[in-house]
Amino acid sequence: MRILLCDDHALIRSGINNHFINEPGYYVVGEAENGHDLIQKYELLKPDFIISDISMPRLSGIDAVKELKSKHPDIKVLFISILQGDLYIYITLKVGGLGLIAKDISKGELLFAINEVYHGRYYFGPRYNEDEIKRILKKYSKEPVGIDFNPDIKLTAIEEKILEHISDGLSTAEIAQKLEVGTRTIDTHRSVILHKFGLKNAFGLIKMAILYTEFKRNSFDPDPLK
């Protein structure tokens, strides 16, 4: 299996690459460090399989895969990210990915996930069976996917930091620890952010955090899930 590996951190790419050393049947034919690089390397190398991070500078893995899928609908993609949970599984499914795993995955589970996705089966970890995936699709398909994003809305420095941390999948407690403030302070800022963007729930806030972070990195798509 010829694999194209994409992550913006060279150390992560090296760690994943090491899993394939002395493993017959797997060969990393190329590496990419952002979504633009991923698209170019795919067109050049035509690999059998893609392993890609979700959130990267310049162009996210989500946007890159969506573009590739429009031209090559049969590509096989496994996302690997610190971003975990139901929402990110839903985002993965919406762009045609079949799997999402954590970056600290073991070699055995990585190889298992690759083979599941390569053969057209879902893999989001051992607790996500077919019924769980159906539940996620049903849950988020009822939520409003489109968000009226206004880049002119002004945020304070701490509000921008909070959105960045939300997009990275951090909880309120983890954000509070990083910013060295109380959880009530974070909750207050979250409420202000919700009000500024006219959002109603956590789903909208997480998606807005991803959009806003991509916008700040000059890789803005007003609706990456459409």
mmCIF file of C-alpha atoms in Angstrom:
data_model
loop_
_atom_site.group_PDB
_atom_site.id
_atom_site.type_symbol
_atom_site.label_atom_id
_atom_site.label_comp_id
_atom_site.label_asym_id
_atom_site.label_seq_id
_atom_site.Cartn_x
_atom_site.Cartn_y
_atom_site.Cartn_z
ATOM 1 C CA MET A 1 0.000 0.000 0.000
ATOM 2 C CA ARG A 2 1.488 3.336 -1.096
ATOM 3 C CA ILE A 3 0.689 5.955 1.564
ATOM 4 C CA LEU A 4 0.791 9.768 1.454
ATOM 5 C CA LEU A 5 1.213 11.274 4.918
ATOM 6 C CA CYS A 6 0.143 14.841 5.741
ATOM 7 C CA ASP A 7 0.713 16.755 8.993
ATOM 8 C CA ASP A 8 2.128 20.215 9.686
ATOM 9 C CA HIS A 9 4.491 18.867 12.362
ATOM 10 C CA ALA A 10 7.565 17.015 11.103
ATOM 11 C CA LEU A 11 7.867 15.174 14.441
ATOM 12 C CA ILE A 12 4.347 13.728 14.063
ATOM 13 C CA ARG A 13 5.057 12.658 10.483
ATOM 14 C CA SER A 14 8.276 10.993 11.610
ATOM 15 C CA GLY A 15 6.510 9.178 14.446
ATOM 16 C CA ILE A 16 3.805 7.801 12.162
ATOM 17 C CA ASN A 17 6.372 6.918 9.510
ATOM 18 C CA ASN A 18 8.287 4.857 12.053
ATOM 19 C CA HIS A 19 5.265 2.574 12.437
ATOM 20 C CA PHE A 20 5.797 1.358 8.870
ATOM 21 C CA ILE A 21 9.485 0.545 9.214
ATOM 22 C CA ASN A 22 10.002 -3.205 8.737
ATOM 23 C CA GLU A 23 6.240 -3.583 8.165
ATOM 24 C CA PRO A 24 5.753 -5.448 4.858
ATOM 25 C CA GLY A 25 3.048 -4.172 2.557
ATOM 26 C CA TYR A 26 3.174 -0.486 3.608
ATOM 27 C CA TYR A 27 5.297 2.249 2.082
ATOM 28 C CA VAL A 28 5.149 6.017 2.654
ATOM 29 C CA VAL A 29 5.708 7.457 -0.835
ATOM 30 C CA GLY A 30 5.498 11.113 0.210
ATOM 31 C CA GLU A 31 4.880 13.624 2.968
ATOM 32 C CA ALA A 32 2.974 16.923 2.964
ATOM 33 C CA GLU A 33 2.840 19.684 5.587
ATOM 34 C CA ASN A 34 -0.444 21.433 4.671
ATOM 35 C CA GLY A 35 -3.554 21.011 2.557
ATOM 36 C CA HIS A 36 -2.135 22.698 -0.553
ATOM 37 C CA ASP A 37 0.916 20.461 -0.373
ATOM 38 C CA LEU A 38 -1.344 17.421 0.095
ATOM 39 C CA ILE A 39 -3.282 18.163 -3.106
ATOM 40 C CA GLN A 40 -0.098 18.696 -5.127
ATOM 41 C CA LYS A 41 1.594 15.571 -3.786
ATOM 42 C CA TYR A 42 -1.509 13.463 -4.397
ATOM 43 C CA GLU A 43 -1.725 14.545 -8.042
ATOM 44 C CA LEU A 44 1.982 13.868 -8.507
ATOM 45 C CA LEU A 45 2.282 10.556 -6.654
ATOM 46 C CA LYS A 46 -1.217 9.038 -6.962
ATOM 47 C CA PRO A 47 -0.940 7.076 -3.666
ATOM 48 C CA ASP A 48 -3.289 4.278 -2.646
ATOM 49 C CA PHE A 49 -4.064 5.843 0.727
ATOM 50 C CA ILE A 50 -3.945 9.209 2.538
ATOM 51 C CA ILE A 51 -3.337 9.814 6.241
ATOM 52 C CA SER A 52 -4.021 13.462 7.032
ATOM 53 C CA ASP A 53 -4.320 15.826 9.956
ATOM 54 C CA ILE A 54 -7.548 17.859 10.156
ATOM 55 C CA SER A 55 -6.380 21.329 11.165
ATOM 56 C CA MET A 56 -3.309 22.759 9.427
ATOM 57 C CA PRO A 57 -2.090 26.204 8.335
ATOM 58 C CA ARG A 58 -2.804 27.573 4.841
ATOM 59 C CA LEU A 59 -5.354 24.874 3.983
ATOM 60 C CA SER A 60 -6.926 22.352 6.349
ATOM 61 C CA GLY A 61 -6.961 18.632 5.724
ATOM 62 C CA ILE A 62 -10.766 18.789 5.592
ATOM 63 C CA ASP A 63 -10.758 21.352 2.771
ATOM 64 C CA ALA A 64 -7.972 19.556 0.908
ATOM 65 C CA VAL A 65 -9.776 16.199 1.028
ATOM 66 C CA LYS A 66 -13.033 17.822 -0.054
ATOM 67 C CA GLU A 67 -11.257 19.253 -3.109
ATOM 68 C CA LEU A 68 -9.564 15.942 -3.905
ATOM 69 C CA LYS A 69 -12.826 14.015 -3.483
ATOM 70 C CA SER A 70 -14.494 16.253 -6.092
ATOM 71 C CA LYS A 71 -11.937 15.027 -8.650
ATOM 72 C CA HIS A 72 -11.121 11.586 -7.274
ATOM 73 C CA PRO A 73 -14.200 10.288 -5.423
ATOM 74 C CA ASP A 74 -12.652 6.896 -4.701
ATOM 75 C CA ILE A 75 -9.660 8.102 -2.683
ATOM 76 C CA LYS A 76 -9.166 6.432 0.698
ATOM 77 C CA VAL A 77 -8.572 8.818 3.605
ATOM 78 C CA LEU A 78 -7.891 8.290 7.293
ATOM 79 C CA PHE A 79 -7.796 11.466 9.398
ATOM 80 C CA ILE A 80 -5.435 11.584 12.362
ATOM 81 C CA SER A 81 -5.859 14.442 14.808
ATOM 82 C CA ILE A 82 -5.940 15.702 18.375
ATOM 83 C CA LEU A 83 -9.499 16.779 17.502
ATOM 84 C CA GLN A 84 -11.728 13.952 18.668
ATOM 85 C CA GLY A 85 -15.393 13.417 19.496
ATOM 86 C CA ASP A 86 -18.785 13.242 17.800
ATOM 87 C CA LEU A 87 -18.599 16.571 15.968
ATOM 88 C CA TYR A 88 -15.267 15.799 14.351
ATOM 89 C CA ILE A 89 -16.505 12.367 13.335
ATOM 90 C CA TYR A 90 -19.459 14.090 11.689
ATOM 91 C CA ILE A 91 -17.144 16.539 9.869
ATOM 92 C CA THR A 92 -14.999 13.610 8.714
ATOM 93 C CA LEU A 93 -18.033 11.772 7.353
ATOM 94 C CA LYS A 94 -19.383 14.878 5.590
ATOM 95 C CA VAL A 95 -16.241 15.215 3.458
ATOM 96 C CA GLY A 96 -16.154 11.520 2.616
ATOM 97 C CA GLY A 97 -13.634 10.283 5.177
ATOM 98 C CA LEU A 98 -14.247 6.909 6.769
ATOM 99 C CA GLY A 99 -11.967 7.159 9.785
ATOM 100 C CA LEU A 100 -10.565 9.453 12.451
ATOM 101 C CA ILE A 101 -7.960 8.396 15.010
ATOM 102 C CA ALA A 102 -5.827 10.082 17.675
ATOM 103 C CA LYS A 103 -2.183 10.993 17.093
ATOM 104 C CA ASP A 104 -0.964 8.859 19.988
ATOM 105 C CA ILE A 105 -2.441 5.707 18.458
ATOM 106 C CA SER A 106 -0.536 2.444 18.785
ATOM 107 C CA LYS A 107 1.042 0.765 15.775
ATOM 108 C CA GLY A 108 -1.394 -2.141 15.911
ATOM 109 C CA GLU A 109 -4.467 0.080 15.975
ATOM 110 C CA LEU A 110 -3.079 2.320 13.215
ATOM 111 C CA LEU A 111 -2.577 -0.641 10.887
ATOM 112 C CA PHE A 112 -6.034 -1.961 11.775
ATOM 113 C CA ALA A 113 -7.626 1.450 11.069
ATOM 114 C CA ILE A 114 -5.828 1.746 7.725
ATOM 115 C CA ASN A 115 -7.051 -1.645 6.587
ATOM 116 C CA GLU A 116 -10.637 -0.956 7.709
ATOM 117 C CA VAL A 117 -10.790 2.332 5.826
ATOM 118 C CA TYR A 118 -8.955 0.945 2.782
ATOM 119 C CA HIS A 119 -11.625 -1.730 2.458
ATOM 120 C CA GLY A 120 -14.455 0.775 2.741
ATOM 121 C CA ARG A 121 -15.317 0.322 6.411
ATOM 122 C CA TYR A 122 -15.627 2.960 9.145
ATOM 123 C CA TYR A 123 -13.098 3.263 11.933
ATOM 124 C CA PHE A 124 -13.350 5.882 14.679
ATOM 125 C CA GLY A 125 -12.065 3.813 17.561
ATOM 126 C CA PRO A 126 -13.340 0.666 19.277
ATOM 127 C CA ARG A 127 -16.402 2.280 20.895
ATOM 128 C CA TYR A 128 -17.848 3.644 17.643
ATOM 129 C CA ASN A 129 -19.852 0.873 16.034
ATOM 130 C CA GLU A 130 -22.310 1.299 13.157
ATOM 131 C CA ASP A 131 -25.163 2.270 15.507
ATOM 132 C CA GLU A 132 -23.015 4.988 17.096
ATOM 133 C CA ILE A 133 -22.132 6.405 13.674
ATOM 134 C CA LYS A 134 -25.806 6.468 12.690
ATOM 135 C CA ARG A 135 -26.569 8.278 15.947
ATOM 136 C CA ILE A 136 -23.950 10.933 15.198
ATOM 137 C CA LEU A 137 -25.214 11.477 11.662
ATOM 138 C CA LYS A 138 -28.796 11.775 12.927
ATOM 139 C CA LYS A 139 -27.791 14.125 15.760
ATOM 140 C CA TYR A 140 -25.833 16.647 13.711
ATOM 141 C CA SER A 141 -27.912 16.471 10.538
ATOM 142 C CA LYS A 142 -30.706 18.076 12.581
ATOM 143 C CA GLU A 143 -28.463 20.985 13.592
ATOM 144 C CA PRO A 144 -28.090 24.032 11.345
ATOM 145 C CA VAL A 145 -24.848 23.444 9.446
ATOM 146 C CA GLY A 146 -24.558 26.845 7.779
ATOM 147 C CA ILE A 147 -23.284 29.713 9.881
ATOM 148 C CA ASP A 148 -23.430 33.384 8.912
ATOM 149 C CA PHE A 149 -19.759 34.139 9.350
ATOM 150 C CA ASN A 150 -18.876 37.838 9.566
ATOM 151 C CA PRO A 151 -15.087 38.382 9.565
ATOM 152 C CA ASP A 152 -15.622 42.020 10.585
ATOM 153 C CA ILE A 153 -16.840 41.035 14.055
ATOM 154 C CA LYS A 154 -14.240 42.216 16.537
ATOM 155 C CA LEU A 155 -12.939 39.846 19.187
ATOM 156 C CA THR A 156 -10.639 40.566 22.074
ATOM 157 C CA ALA A 157 -7.267 38.823 22.291
ATOM 158 C CA ILE A 158 -8.523 36.403 24.946
ATOM 159 C CA GLU A 159 -11.682 35.625 22.901
ATOM 160 C CA GLU A 160 -9.492 34.775 19.905
ATOM 161 C CA LYS A 161 -7.335 32.533 22.108
ATOM 162 C CA ILE A 162 -10.427 30.772 23.439
ATOM 163 C CA LEU A 163 -11.723 30.121 19.892
ATOM 164 C CA GLU A 164 -8.331 28.775 18.903
ATOM 165 C CA HIS A 165 -8.316 26.392 21.858
ATOM 166 C CA ILE A 166 -11.917 25.307 21.170
ATOM 167 C CA SER A 167 -10.953 24.504 17.567
ATOM 168 C CA ASP A 168 -8.149 22.325 18.957
ATOM 169 C CA GLY A 169 -10.707 20.321 20.932
ATOM 170 C CA LEU A 170 -9.878 21.626 24.427
ATOM 171 C CA SER A 171 -12.472 21.596 27.201
ATOM 172 C CA THR A 172 -13.409 24.626 29.323
ATOM 173 C CA ALA A 173 -11.223 23.366 32.164
ATOM 174 C CA GLU A 174 -8.243 22.809 29.844
ATOM 175 C CA ILE A 175 -8.620 26.272 28.318
ATOM 176 C CA ALA A 176 -8.836 27.833 31.787
ATOM 177 C CA GLN A 177 -5.639 26.061 32.799
ATOM 178 C CA LYS A 178 -3.790 27.216 29.671
ATOM 179 C CA LEU A 179 -4.911 30.836 30.085
ATOM 180 C CA GLU A 180 -4.430 30.716 33.861
ATOM 181 C CA VAL A 181 -7.944 31.925 34.673
ATOM 182 C CA GLY A 182 -10.993 30.356 36.297
ATOM 183 C CA THR A 183 -13.525 28.237 34.434
ATOM 184 C CA ARG A 184 -16.234 30.825 35.164
ATOM 185 C CA THR A 185 -14.165 33.399 33.283
ATOM 186 C CA ILE A 186 -13.975 31.085 30.277
ATOM 187 C CA ASP A 187 -17.723 30.437 30.460
ATOM 188 C CA THR A 188 -18.353 34.191 30.501
ATOM 189 C CA HIS A 189 -16.176 34.743 27.436
ATOM 190 C CA ARG A 190 -17.869 31.827 25.645
ATOM 191 C CA SER A 191 -21.247 33.464 26.282
ATOM 192 C CA VAL A 192 -19.981 36.759 24.855
ATOM 193 C CA ILE A 193 -18.627 34.984 21.765
ATOM 194 C CA LEU A 194 -21.957 33.204 21.268
ATOM 195 C CA HIS A 195 -23.738 36.568 21.459
ATOM 196 C CA LYS A 196 -21.340 38.319 19.056
ATOM 197 C CA PHE A 197 -21.784 35.676 16.368
ATOM 198 C CA GLY A 198 -25.466 35.035 17.064
ATOM 199 C CA LEU A 199 -24.868 31.383 17.972
ATOM 200 C CA LYS A 200 -27.210 29.248 20.056
ATOM 201 C CA ASN A 201 -25.348 26.105 21.051
ATOM 202 C CA ALA A 202 -22.017 24.336 21.499
ATOM 203 C CA PHE A 203 -22.198 22.799 18.020
ATOM 204 C CA GLY A 204 -22.316 26.254 16.457
ATOM 205 C CA LEU A 205 -19.518 27.495 18.692
ATOM 206 C CA ILE A 206 -17.193 24.626 17.768
ATOM 207 C CA LYS A 207 -17.822 25.066 14.073
ATOM 208 C CA MET A 208 -17.344 28.819 14.366
ATOM 209 C CA ALA A 209 -14.077 28.225 16.222
ATOM 210 C CA ILE A 210 -12.824 26.044 13.343
ATOM 211 C CA LEU A 211 -13.951 28.577 10.726
ATOM 212 C CA TYR A 212 -12.486 31.524 12.591
ATOM 213 C CA THR A 213 -9.158 29.765 13.123
ATOM 214 C CA GLU A 214 -8.958 28.846 9.429
ATOM 215 C CA PHE A 215 -9.862 32.442 8.493
ATOM 216 C CA LYS A 216 -7.049 33.792 10.664
ATOM 217 C CA ARG A 217 -4.696 31.410 8.863
ATOM 218 C CA ASN A 218 -5.869 32.774 5.489
ATOM 219 C CA SER A 219 -7.619 29.529 4.578
ATOM 220 C CA PHE A 220 -11.277 30.472 4.910
ATOM 221 C CA ASP A 221 -14.150 28.452 3.518
ATOM 222 C CA PRO A 222 -17.539 29.895 4.590
ATOM 223 C CA ASP A 223 -19.002 26.406 4.845
ATOM 224 C CA PRO A 224 -16.529 23.499 4.691
ATOM 225 C CA LEU A 225 -19.318 20.957 5.226
ATOM 226 C CA LYS A 226 -21.537 21.901 2.288
#
